Amino acid sequence: MKLQRHGALAALAITATLALAACGSDNTGSGGGSKSTAKAPSTDCAKGSLTSQGSTAQKNAMDQWIKAYQTKCSGAQITYDGTGSGAGIQAFTNSTADFAGSDSALADGAEQKAADKRCTGGEALDLPMVTGPIAVVYNVQGVKDLQFKPATLAKIFSGKIKTWNDPAIKADNPKAKLPSTPIQAVHRSEASGTSDNFTKYLSKTAGSDWTYDHAKEWKAPGGVGAKGSDGVSAKVKQTAGTISYDEWSYATTNSLDIAKIYNGAGQYTELTADAAGKTVEGAKVVGQGNNLKLDIDYNTKVDGAYPIVLVTYEIACSKGNDSAKLDLLKSFLTYISSDDGQAALTQQGYAPLPKSVQAKVQGAIKALA
């Protein structure tokens, strides 16, 4: 199927194996634990070293990719640190990372221009590699199966709703026995693409109640910060009265309660692989050339769609890469975007790229210089 720019993406190849999200990985953080291993790469090996960092949302996947690649390609040394999307972009811009992972594409303007400067004769590309939903997680003693409209979430995370028995939460959950417990909203403490995507969702679906636009840095008052997806998961799991947004594989690995979310079709929708896939199907490519930025419709009216999803990008130079590292960079990125690499995602609670997007990504990687 041919990908049309500004047209709908092909349907995600998401299967029931995404239920294996609870397996996590052998990451040492609370998001990990599984012994699953990605299939050995069929791509040609290259030697050398790569340093990378960024998104914590993709760390479980990246750990497995690196393990599989280095098992076959003994002459390669690759590191990936889950420092957060903002830190990853900064490291890439400062040339201390060979590529970066970010849950948001480079912002047009200053951020894109700063990243472009390190790419002599070229530009910094956004290459979509991992897709996955954002879960709204909570810990309210004795209360299960909560559901929220966007406006309610906007009021909670902006500090306007302060207790769990607030009338707005009751209206969303008429059958729930809600306590008067104070709400503690947990957000990411560092610059985070997950925060950017979540606040983008709030700004697009509840703009009158969320006046902070969207950003990698948390702008709303109040609440408490936690570092990384693993930090958010741990804080919610350990603290009664909390609510947060969390990458799905971390939420399921930590057995957190996950809320249903009201979508543009007027339905409270459970977070499932199929429901998230319906939203990603409507994403549009808005970048130019090999810069494959995607735009997600958070107000999707597709029946049964779960509306809060993110795409994690690998950020790399189209030209101006270190010649001593170029072969390894292209070989590794080719592997993680391949059928073998993408198949490993279902073991980690993510979704593989649609075939049409995958082909575009592989073409862009082949052209790196």
mmCIF file of C-alpha atoms in Angstrom:
data_model
loop_
_atom_site.group_PDB
_atom_site.id
_atom_site.type_symbol
_atom_site.label_atom_id
_atom_site.label_comp_id
_atom_site.label_asym_id
_atom_site.label_seq_id
_atom_site.Cartn_x
_atom_site.Cartn_y
_atom_site.Cartn_z
ATOM 1 C CA MET A 1 0.000 0.000 0.000
ATOM 2 C CA LYS A 2 1.414 3.347 -1.012
ATOM 3 C CA LEU A 3 1.812 6.009 1.690
ATOM 4 C CA GLN A 4 0.200 9.330 0.747
ATOM 5 C CA ARG A 5 1.673 12.490 2.272
ATOM 6 C CA HIS A 6 -1.042 14.161 4.342
ATOM 7 C CA GLY A 7 -3.056 10.964 3.856
ATOM 8 C CA ALA A 8 -4.028 8.248 6.304
ATOM 9 C CA LEU A 9 -1.404 5.681 7.264
ATOM 10 C CA ALA A 10 -1.890 2.046 6.513
ATOM 11 C CA ALA A 11 -3.411 0.023 9.357
ATOM 12 C CA LEU A 12 -1.060 -1.070 12.107
ATOM 13 C CA ALA A 13 -0.039 -4.686 12.113
ATOM 14 C CA ILE A 14 -0.964 -5.089 15.767
ATOM 15 C CA THR A 15 -1.824 -8.534 17.022
ATOM 16 C CA ALA A 16 -2.913 -10.068 20.263
ATOM 17 C CA THR A 17 0.728 -10.581 21.172
ATOM 18 C CA LEU A 18 0.751 -7.003 22.403
ATOM 19 C CA ALA A 19 -0.907 -8.396 25.488
ATOM 20 C CA LEU A 20 2.618 -9.511 26.324
ATOM 21 C CA ALA A 21 3.308 -5.927 27.389
ATOM 22 C CA ALA A 22 3.398 -7.151 30.953
ATOM 23 C CA CYS A 23 6.568 -9.056 30.128
ATOM 24 C CA GLY A 24 8.622 -5.854 29.863
ATOM 25 C CA SER A 25 12.318 -6.501 29.239
ATOM 26 C CA ASP A 26 15.479 -7.278 31.118
ATOM 27 C CA ASN A 27 15.866 -3.560 31.758
ATOM 28 C CA THR A 28 16.963 -2.975 35.330
ATOM 29 C CA GLY A 29 14.275 -0.355 35.900
ATOM 30 C CA SER A 30 10.764 -1.132 37.156
ATOM 31 C CA GLY A 31 9.596 -1.246 33.565
ATOM 32 C CA GLY A 32 11.577 -4.412 32.904
ATOM 33 C CA GLY A 33 11.696 -8.048 33.794
ATOM 34 C CA SER A 34 11.268 -10.201 30.694
ATOM 35 C CA LYS A 35 13.881 -12.548 29.308
ATOM 36 C CA SER A 36 12.521 -12.289 25.760
ATOM 37 C CA THR A 37 15.107 -11.738 23.058
ATOM 38 C CA ALA A 38 14.755 -10.085 19.680
ATOM 39 C CA LYS A 39 15.446 -12.219 16.598
ATOM 40 C CA ALA A 40 19.034 -12.041 15.363
ATOM 41 C CA PRO A 41 19.382 -9.381 12.651
ATOM 42 C CA SER A 42 19.581 -10.456 9.037
ATOM 43 C CA THR A 43 21.249 -7.164 8.077
ATOM 44 C CA ASP A 44 25.000 -7.040 7.373
ATOM 45 C CA CYS A 45 27.098 -6.371 10.466
ATOM 46 C CA ALA A 46 29.320 -3.348 10.936
ATOM 47 C CA LYS A 47 32.048 -2.667 13.476
ATOM 48 C CA GLY A 48 32.642 0.299 15.757
ATOM 49 C CA SER A 49 30.768 2.092 18.512
ATOM 50 C CA LEU A 50 27.626 4.205 18.817
ATOM 51 C CA THR A 51 26.424 6.293 21.743
ATOM 52 C CA SER A 52 22.746 7.186 21.961
ATOM 53 C CA GLN A 53 20.191 8.354 24.498
ATOM 54 C CA GLY A 54 16.738 9.834 24.930
ATOM 55 C CA SER A 55 13.186 8.508 25.233
ATOM 56 C CA THR A 56 12.550 6.203 28.173
ATOM 57 C CA ALA A 57 9.381 4.964 26.462
ATOM 58 C CA GLN A 58 11.432 3.029 23.887
ATOM 59 C CA LYS A 59 14.181 1.854 26.241
ATOM 60 C CA ASN A 60 12.795 -1.664 26.644
ATOM 61 C CA ALA A 61 12.718 -2.057 22.866
ATOM 62 C CA MET A 62 16.158 -0.498 22.412
ATOM 63 C CA ASP A 63 17.689 -2.790 25.043
ATOM 64 C CA GLN A 64 16.473 -5.853 23.155
ATOM 65 C CA TRP A 65 17.543 -4.476 19.773
ATOM 66 C CA ILE A 66 21.052 -3.747 21.017
ATOM 67 C CA LYS A 67 21.329 -7.161 22.661
ATOM 68 C CA ALA A 68 20.259 -8.942 19.470
ATOM 69 C CA TYR A 69 22.538 -6.863 17.220
ATOM 70 C CA GLN A 70 25.619 -7.210 19.391
ATOM 71 C CA THR A 71 25.055 -10.950 19.822
ATOM 72 C CA LYS A 72 25.427 -11.398 16.075
ATOM 73 C CA CYS A 73 27.814 -8.515 15.420
ATOM 74 C CA SER A 74 30.569 -8.949 17.993
ATOM 75 C CA GLY A 75 32.572 -6.032 16.650
ATOM 76 C CA ALA A 76 29.861 -3.509 17.547
ATOM 77 C CA GLN A 77 29.484 -1.600 20.805
ATOM 78 C CA ILE A 78 26.194 0.313 21.123
ATOM 79 C CA THR A 79 24.832 2.089 24.188
ATOM 80 C CA TYR A 80 21.428 3.674 24.779
ATOM 81 C CA ASP A 81 20.599 5.588 27.966
ATOM 82 C CA GLY A 82 16.987 6.401 28.820
ATOM 83 C CA THR A 83 17.616 9.991 29.844
ATOM 84 C CA GLY A 84 14.336 11.393 28.460
ATOM 85 C CA SER A 85 13.513 12.846 25.074
ATOM 86 C CA GLY A 86 14.639 16.376 25.906
ATOM 87 C CA ALA A 87 18.030 15.240 27.158
ATOM 88 C CA GLY A 88 18.438 13.008 24.125
ATOM 89 C CA ILE A 89 17.773 15.856 21.698
ATOM 90 C CA GLN A 90 20.189 18.090 23.583
ATOM 91 C CA ALA A 91 22.887 15.412 23.469
ATOM 92 C CA PHE A 92 22.347 14.934 19.733
ATOM 93 C CA THR A 93 22.479 18.686 19.135
ATOM 94 C CA ASN A 94 25.703 18.930 21.162
ATOM 95 C CA SER A 95 27.217 15.998 19.219
ATOM 96 C CA THR A 96 27.559 13.852 22.348
ATOM 97 C CA ALA A 97 25.089 11.286 20.952
ATOM 98 C CA ASP A 98 25.332 9.694 17.511
ATOM 99 C CA PHE A 99 21.544 9.493 17.365
ATOM 100 C CA ALA A 100 18.733 10.264 19.787
ATOM 101 C CA GLY A 101 15.347 8.803 20.682
ATOM 102 C CA SER A 102 12.429 11.200 21.150
ATOM 103 C CA ASP A 103 8.702 10.691 21.721
ATOM 104 C CA SER A 104 8.107 13.914 19.802
ATOM 105 C CA ALA A 105 9.501 15.050 16.467
ATOM 106 C CA LEU A 106 11.876 18.008 16.568
ATOM 107 C CA ALA A 107 9.871 21.184 16.995
ATOM 108 C CA ASP A 108 9.822 23.470 13.969
ATOM 109 C CA GLY A 109 11.933 26.559 14.518
ATOM 110 C CA ALA A 110 14.734 26.809 17.068
ATOM 111 C CA GLU A 111 14.910 23.136 18.059
ATOM 112 C CA GLN A 112 15.048 21.877 14.465
ATOM 113 C CA LYS A 113 17.567 24.563 13.456
ATOM 114 C CA ALA A 114 19.844 23.809 16.405
ATOM 115 C CA ALA A 115 19.838 20.095 15.565
ATOM 116 C CA ASP A 116 20.428 20.819 11.873
ATOM 117 C CA LYS A 117 23.645 22.704 12.677
ATOM 118 C CA ARG A 118 25.446 19.522 13.685
ATOM 119 C CA CYS A 119 24.521 17.891 10.360
ATOM 120 C CA THR A 120 27.039 19.448 7.976
ATOM 121 C CA GLY A 121 25.463 19.741 4.543
ATOM 122 C CA GLY A 122 22.256 18.083 5.697
ATOM 123 C CA GLU A 123 19.482 18.179 8.280
ATOM 124 C CA ALA A 124 18.344 16.351 11.403
ATOM 125 C CA LEU A 125 15.744 13.750 10.413
ATOM 126 C CA ASP A 126 12.827 12.423 12.449
ATOM 127 C CA LEU A 127 12.553 8.699 11.697
ATOM 128 C CA PRO A 128 9.469 7.058 13.288
ATOM 129 C CA MET A 129 10.464 3.717 14.785
ATOM 130 C CA VAL A 130 8.191 2.792 17.710
ATOM 131 C CA THR A 131 4.472 3.337 18.199
ATOM 132 C CA GLY A 132 2.598 2.861 21.454
ATOM 133 C CA PRO A 133 -0.243 4.184 23.577
ATOM 134 C CA ILE A 134 -0.085 6.385 26.663
ATOM 135 C CA ALA A 135 -2.060 4.989 29.588
ATOM 136 C CA VAL A 136 -3.796 7.102 32.221
ATOM 137 C CA VAL A 137 -2.915 5.241 35.413
ATOM 138 C CA TYR A 138 -4.204 5.721 38.950
ATOM 139 C CA ASN A 139 -4.059 4.340 42.483
ATOM 140 C CA VAL A 140 -7.284 4.860 44.431
ATOM 141 C CA GLN A 141 -7.863 2.340 47.209
ATOM 142 C CA GLY A 142 -11.006 0.303 46.680
ATOM 143 C CA VAL A 143 -11.775 1.890 43.300
ATOM 144 C CA LYS A 144 -11.401 0.181 39.935
ATOM 145 C CA ASP A 145 -12.569 0.683 36.356
ATOM 146 C CA LEU A 146 -12.424 4.488 36.291
ATOM 147 C CA GLN A 147 -13.053 6.439 33.100
ATOM 148 C CA PHE A 148 -12.412 10.054 32.139
ATOM 149 C CA LYS A 149 -13.428 12.674 29.626
ATOM 150 C CA PRO A 150 -10.644 14.930 28.315
ATOM 151 C CA ALA A 151 -11.976 17.981 30.191
ATOM 152 C CA THR A 152 -11.875 16.077 33.479
ATOM 153 C CA LEU A 153 -8.270 15.038 32.901
ATOM 154 C CA ALA A 154 -7.347 18.609 31.978
ATOM 155 C CA LYS A 155 -8.822 19.889 35.246
ATOM 156 C CA ILE A 156 -7.104 17.183 37.294
ATOM 157 C CA PHE A 157 -3.654 17.767 35.821
ATOM 158 C CA SER A 158 -3.973 21.558 35.998
ATOM 159 C CA GLY A 159 -4.876 21.361 39.694
ATOM 160 C CA LYS A 160 -8.480 22.558 39.349
ATOM 161 C CA ILE A 161 -9.888 19.242 40.581
ATOM 162 C CA LYS A 162 -8.372 18.408 43.950
ATOM 163 C CA THR A 163 -10.226 15.394 45.404
ATOM 164 C CA TRP A 164 -11.338 12.064 44.016
ATOM 165 C CA ASN A 165 -15.004 12.695 44.831
ATOM 166 C CA ASP A 166 -15.149 15.890 42.767
ATOM 167 C CA PRO A 167 -18.476 16.254 40.880
ATOM 168 C CA ALA A 168 -16.716 16.102 37.488
ATOM 169 C CA ILE A 169 -15.145 12.727 38.306
ATOM 170 C CA LYS A 170 -18.491 11.527 39.680
ATOM 171 C CA ALA A 171 -20.191 12.547 36.435
ATOM 172 C CA ASP A 172 -17.715 10.444 34.453
ATOM 173 C CA ASN A 173 -18.067 7.538 36.896
ATOM 174 C CA PRO A 174 -21.672 7.498 38.182
ATOM 175 C CA LYS A 175 -21.437 3.955 39.592
ATOM 176 C CA ALA A 176 -18.109 4.368 41.397
ATOM 177 C CA LYS A 177 -17.842 4.906 45.153
ATOM 178 C CA LEU A 178 -15.315 7.711 45.181
ATOM 179 C CA PRO A 179 -13.441 8.722 48.371
ATOM 180 C CA SER A 180 -12.660 12.271 49.444
ATOM 181 C CA THR A 181 -8.943 11.452 49.182
ATOM 182 C CA PRO A 182 -6.799 14.329 47.851
ATOM 183 C CA ILE A 183 -5.553 13.820 44.298
ATOM 184 C CA GLN A 184 -1.809 13.768 43.703
ATOM 185 C CA ALA A 185 -1.164 14.228 39.983
ATOM 186 C CA VAL A 186 2.214 12.834 38.940
ATOM 187 C CA HIS A 187 4.074 14.238 35.940
ATOM 188 C CA ARG A 188 7.505 13.710 34.419
ATOM 189 C CA SER A 189 10.155 15.798 36.162
ATOM 190 C CA GLU A 190 12.471 16.004 33.135
ATOM 191 C CA ALA A 191 11.879 17.150 29.568
ATOM 192 C CA SER A 192 9.830 14.306 28.132
ATOM 193 C CA GLY A 193 8.272 13.460 24.807
ATOM 194 C CA THR A 194 5.596 11.532 26.689
ATOM 195 C CA SER A 195 4.670 14.766 28.478
ATOM 196 C CA ASP A 196 4.659 16.566 25.136
ATOM 197 C CA ASN A 197 2.288 14.012 23.620
ATOM 198 C CA PHE A 198 0.006 13.894 26.651
ATOM 199 C CA THR A 199 -0.267 17.681 26.896
ATOM 200 C CA LYS A 200 -0.764 17.840 23.131
ATOM 201 C CA TYR A 201 -3.728 15.500 23.614
ATOM 202 C CA LEU A 202 -5.120 17.749 26.375
ATOM 203 C CA SER A 203 -4.643 20.923 24.321
ATOM 204 C CA LYS A 204 -6.339 19.371 21.266
ATOM 205 C CA THR A 205 -9.277 17.806 23.107
ATOM 206 C CA ALA A 206 -9.877 20.097 26.103
ATOM 207 C CA GLY A 207 -8.405 23.432 25.094
ATOM 208 C CA SER A 208 -10.759 25.522 27.218
ATOM 209 C CA ASP A 209 -9.685 23.639 30.366
ATOM 210 C CA TRP A 210 -6.021 23.127 29.462
ATOM 211 C CA THR A 211 -4.383 26.491 28.853
ATOM 212 C CA TYR A 212 -0.729 25.403 28.922
ATOM 213 C CA ASP A 213 -0.445 24.285 25.282
ATOM 214 C CA HIS A 214 1.984 21.362 24.925
ATOM 215 C CA ALA A 215 5.652 21.007 25.774
ATOM 216 C CA LYS A 216 8.290 18.488 26.793
ATOM 217 C CA GLU A 217 8.674 20.390 30.074
ATOM 218 C CA TRP A 218 5.697 20.226 32.437
ATOM 219 C CA LYS A 219 4.091 23.685 32.633
ATOM 220 C CA ALA A 220 0.996 23.269 34.829
ATOM 221 C CA PRO A 221 1.153 24.173 38.537
ATOM 222 C CA GLY A 222 1.047 21.667 41.359
ATOM 223 C CA GLY A 223 1.436 17.948 41.240
ATOM 224 C CA VAL A 224 4.641 16.040 41.850
ATOM 225 C CA GLY A 225 7.412 15.114 39.418
ATOM 226 C CA ALA A 226 8.989 11.697 38.853
ATOM 227 C CA LYS A 227 11.876 10.906 36.521
ATOM 228 C CA GLY A 228 11.333 8.597 33.591
ATOM 229 C CA SER A 229 8.590 6.121 32.826
ATOM 230 C CA ASP A 230 9.954 3.818 35.511
ATOM 231 C CA GLY A 231 9.862 6.624 38.089
ATOM 232 C CA VAL A 232 6.270 7.505 37.228
ATOM 233 C CA SER A 233 5.224 3.856 37.446
ATOM 234 C CA ALA A 234 6.892 3.408 40.828
ATOM 235 C CA LYS A 235 5.370 6.596 42.252
ATOM 236 C CA VAL A 236 1.833 5.635 41.266
ATOM 237 C CA LYS A 237 2.217 2.038 42.424
ATOM 238 C CA GLN A 238 3.540 3.089 45.824
ATOM 239 C CA THR A 239 1.304 6.099 46.555
ATOM 240 C CA ALA A 240 -2.461 6.027 47.158
ATOM 241 C CA GLY A 241 -4.429 8.890 45.623
ATOM 242 C CA THR A 242 -2.144 9.312 42.613
ATOM 243 C CA ILE A 243 -2.913 9.638 38.918
ATOM 244 C CA SER A 244 -0.505 9.975 36.004
ATOM 245 C CA TYR A 245 0.179 9.302 32.331
ATOM 246 C CA ASP A 246 2.522 6.434 31.529
ATOM 247 C CA GLU A 247 3.834 4.518 28.547
ATOM 248 C CA TRP A 248 1.669 1.403 28.231
ATOM 249 C CA SER A 249 4.355 -1.266 28.577
ATOM 250 C CA TYR A 250 5.481 0.262 31.882
ATOM 251 C CA ALA A 251 1.895 0.504 33.138
ATOM 252 C CA THR A 252 1.164 -3.139 32.393
ATOM 253 C CA THR A 253 4.513 -4.380 33.672
ATOM 254 C CA ASN A 254 3.799 -2.685 36.997
ATOM 255 C CA SER A 255 0.166 -3.917 37.102
ATOM 256 C CA LEU A 256 -1.227 -0.384 37.397
ATOM 257 C CA ASP A 257 -4.922 0.419 37.074
ATOM 258 C CA ILE A 258 -5.582 1.923 33.638
ATOM 259 C CA ALA A 259 -8.554 4.202 32.927
ATOM 260 C CA LYS A 260 -10.881 4.149 29.945
ATOM 261 C CA ILE A 261 -10.724 7.370 27.909
ATOM 262 C CA TYR A 262 -13.595 9.178 26.191
ATOM 263 C CA ASN A 263 -12.937 9.508 22.473
ATOM 264 C CA GLY A 264 -14.250 11.763 19.703
ATOM 265 C CA ALA A 265 -16.920 9.195 18.850
ATOM 266 C CA GLY A 266 -18.465 9.663 22.299
ATOM 267 C CA GLN A 267 -17.236 6.367 23.748
ATOM 268 C CA TYR A 268 -15.287 5.478 26.868
ATOM 269 C CA THR A 269 -12.639 3.235 25.351
ATOM 270 C CA GLU A 270 -10.457 0.639 27.030
ATOM 271 C CA LEU A 271 -6.789 0.698 26.140
ATOM 272 C CA THR A 272 -6.087 -2.286 23.898
ATOM 273 C CA ALA A 273 -3.687 -2.843 21.023
ATOM 274 C CA ASP A 274 -6.525 -2.752 18.506
ATOM 275 C CA ALA A 275 -8.084 0.411 19.985
ATOM 276 C CA ALA A 276 -4.750 2.285 19.912
ATOM 277 C CA GLY A 277 -4.072 1.058 16.400
ATOM 278 C CA LYS A 278 -7.283 2.640 15.159
ATOM 279 C CA THR A 279 -5.966 6.072 16.165
ATOM 280 C CA VAL A 280 -2.546 5.559 14.609
ATOM 281 C CA GLU A 281 -4.255 4.554 11.354
ATOM 282 C CA GLY A 282 -5.388 8.176 11.005
ATOM 283 C CA ALA A 283 -1.935 9.735 11.470
ATOM 284 C CA LYS A 284 -0.580 11.884 8.629
ATOM 285 C CA VAL A 285 2.955 12.415 7.389
ATOM 286 C CA VAL A 286 3.611 16.147 7.587
ATOM 287 C CA GLY A 287 7.405 16.215 7.211
ATOM 288 C CA GLN A 288 9.186 16.919 3.949
ATOM 289 C CA GLY A 289 11.461 14.573 2.007
ATOM 290 C CA ASN A 290 13.049 12.025 4.338
ATOM 291 C CA ASN A 291 11.932 13.919 7.443
ATOM 292 C CA LEU A 292 8.991 11.713 8.414
ATOM 293 C CA LYS A 293 7.174 13.696 11.106
ATOM 294 C CA LEU A 294 3.689 12.376 11.864
ATOM 295 C CA ASP A 295 0.565 14.245 12.984
ATOM 296 C CA ILE A 296 -1.945 12.345 15.165
ATOM 297 C CA ASP A 297 -5.674 13.132 15.329
ATOM 298 C CA TYR A 298 -6.421 13.021 19.066
ATOM 299 C CA ASN A 299 -10.077 13.845 18.335
ATOM 300 C CA THR A 300 -10.532 10.762 16.189
ATOM 301 C CA LYS A 301 -14.144 9.738 15.704
ATOM 302 C CA VAL A 302 -13.286 6.192 14.661
ATOM 303 C CA ASP A 303 -15.486 3.687 16.476
ATOM 304 C CA GLY A 304 -13.602 2.036 19.345
ATOM 305 C CA ALA A 305 -10.429 4.128 18.998
ATOM 306 C CA TYR A 306 -8.240 4.817 22.029
ATOM 307 C CA PRO A 307 -7.078 8.405 21.463
ATOM 308 C CA ILE A 308 -3.844 8.885 23.451
ATOM 309 C CA VAL A 309 -0.937 7.451 21.453
ATOM 310 C CA LEU A 310 2.646 8.445 20.737
ATOM 311 C CA VAL A 311 5.302 7.759 18.141
ATOM 312 C CA THR A 312 8.957 7.522 19.133
ATOM 313 C CA TYR A 313 11.475 8.801 16.583
ATOM 314 C CA GLU A 314 15.151 8.133 16.083
ATOM 315 C CA ILE A 315 16.815 11.462 15.278
ATOM 316 C CA ALA A 316 19.810 11.232 12.955
ATOM 317 C CA CYS A 317 21.669 13.410 10.448
ATOM 318 C CA SER A 318 20.802 13.023 6.785
ATOM 319 C CA LYS A 319 24.376 14.103 5.990
ATOM 320 C CA GLY A 320 27.431 15.048 8.015
ATOM 321 C CA ASN A 321 27.606 11.849 10.080
ATOM 322 C CA ASP A 322 30.995 10.768 11.460
ATOM 323 C CA SER A 323 32.488 8.704 8.625
ATOM 324 C CA ALA A 324 34.023 6.290 11.139
ATOM 325 C CA LYS A 325 30.563 5.523 12.545
ATOM 326 C CA LEU A 326 28.352 5.819 9.463
ATOM 327 C CA ASP A 327 28.400 2.130 8.487
ATOM 328 C CA LEU A 328 27.401 1.024 11.973
ATOM 329 C CA LEU A 329 24.753 3.733 12.278
ATOM 330 C CA LYS A 330 23.124 2.659 9.007
ATOM 331 C CA SER A 331 23.454 -1.046 9.786
ATOM 332 C CA PHE A 332 21.881 -0.758 13.247
ATOM 333 C CA LEU A 333 19.054 1.547 12.149
ATOM 334 C CA THR A 334 18.406 -0.724 9.179
ATOM 335 C CA TYR A 335 18.068 -3.666 11.566
ATOM 336 C CA ILE A 336 15.662 -1.980 14.008
ATOM 337 C CA SER A 337 13.459 -0.825 11.128
ATOM 338 C CA SER A 338 13.530 -4.270 9.465
ATOM 339 C CA ASP A 339 10.858 -6.955 9.731
ATOM 340 C CA ASP A 340 12.999 -8.767 12.321
ATOM 341 C CA GLY A 341 13.543 -5.655 14.401
ATOM 342 C CA GLN A 342 9.932 -4.524 14.256
ATOM 343 C CA ALA A 343 8.660 -8.022 15.123
ATOM 344 C CA ALA A 344 10.548 -7.755 18.420
ATOM 345 C CA LEU A 345 8.355 -4.815 19.442
ATOM 346 C CA THR A 346 5.315 -6.998 20.069
ATOM 347 C CA GLN A 347 7.282 -8.775 22.805
ATOM 348 C CA GLN A 348 7.796 -5.449 24.580
ATOM 349 C CA GLY A 349 4.277 -3.987 24.533
ATOM 350 C CA TYR A 350 4.736 -1.794 21.452
ATOM 351 C CA ALA A 351 3.412 -1.953 17.904
ATOM 352 C CA PRO A 352 5.355 -2.446 14.664
ATOM 353 C CA LEU A 353 5.356 0.312 12.067
ATOM 354 C CA PRO A 354 2.820 0.084 9.246
ATOM 355 C CA LYS A 355 4.550 -1.423 6.208
ATOM 356 C CA SER A 356 4.171 1.770 4.189
ATOM 357 C CA VAL A 357 5.864 3.869 6.869
ATOM 358 C CA GLN A 358 8.519 1.206 7.395
ATOM 359 C CA ALA A 359 9.481 1.416 3.714
ATOM 360 C CA LYS A 360 9.854 5.209 3.927
ATOM 361 C CA VAL A 361 12.021 4.908 7.050
ATOM 362 C CA GLN A 362 14.283 2.321 5.438
ATOM 363 C CA GLY A 363 14.684 4.502 2.375
ATOM 364 C CA ALA A 364 15.737 7.438 4.522
ATOM 365 C CA ILE A 365 18.256 5.305 6.415
ATOM 366 C CA LYS A 366 19.769 4.002 3.180
ATOM 367 C CA ALA A 367 20.388 7.605 2.087
ATOM 368 C CA LEU A 368 22.248 8.651 5.267
ATOM 369 C CA ALA A 369 25.696 10.035 4.522
#
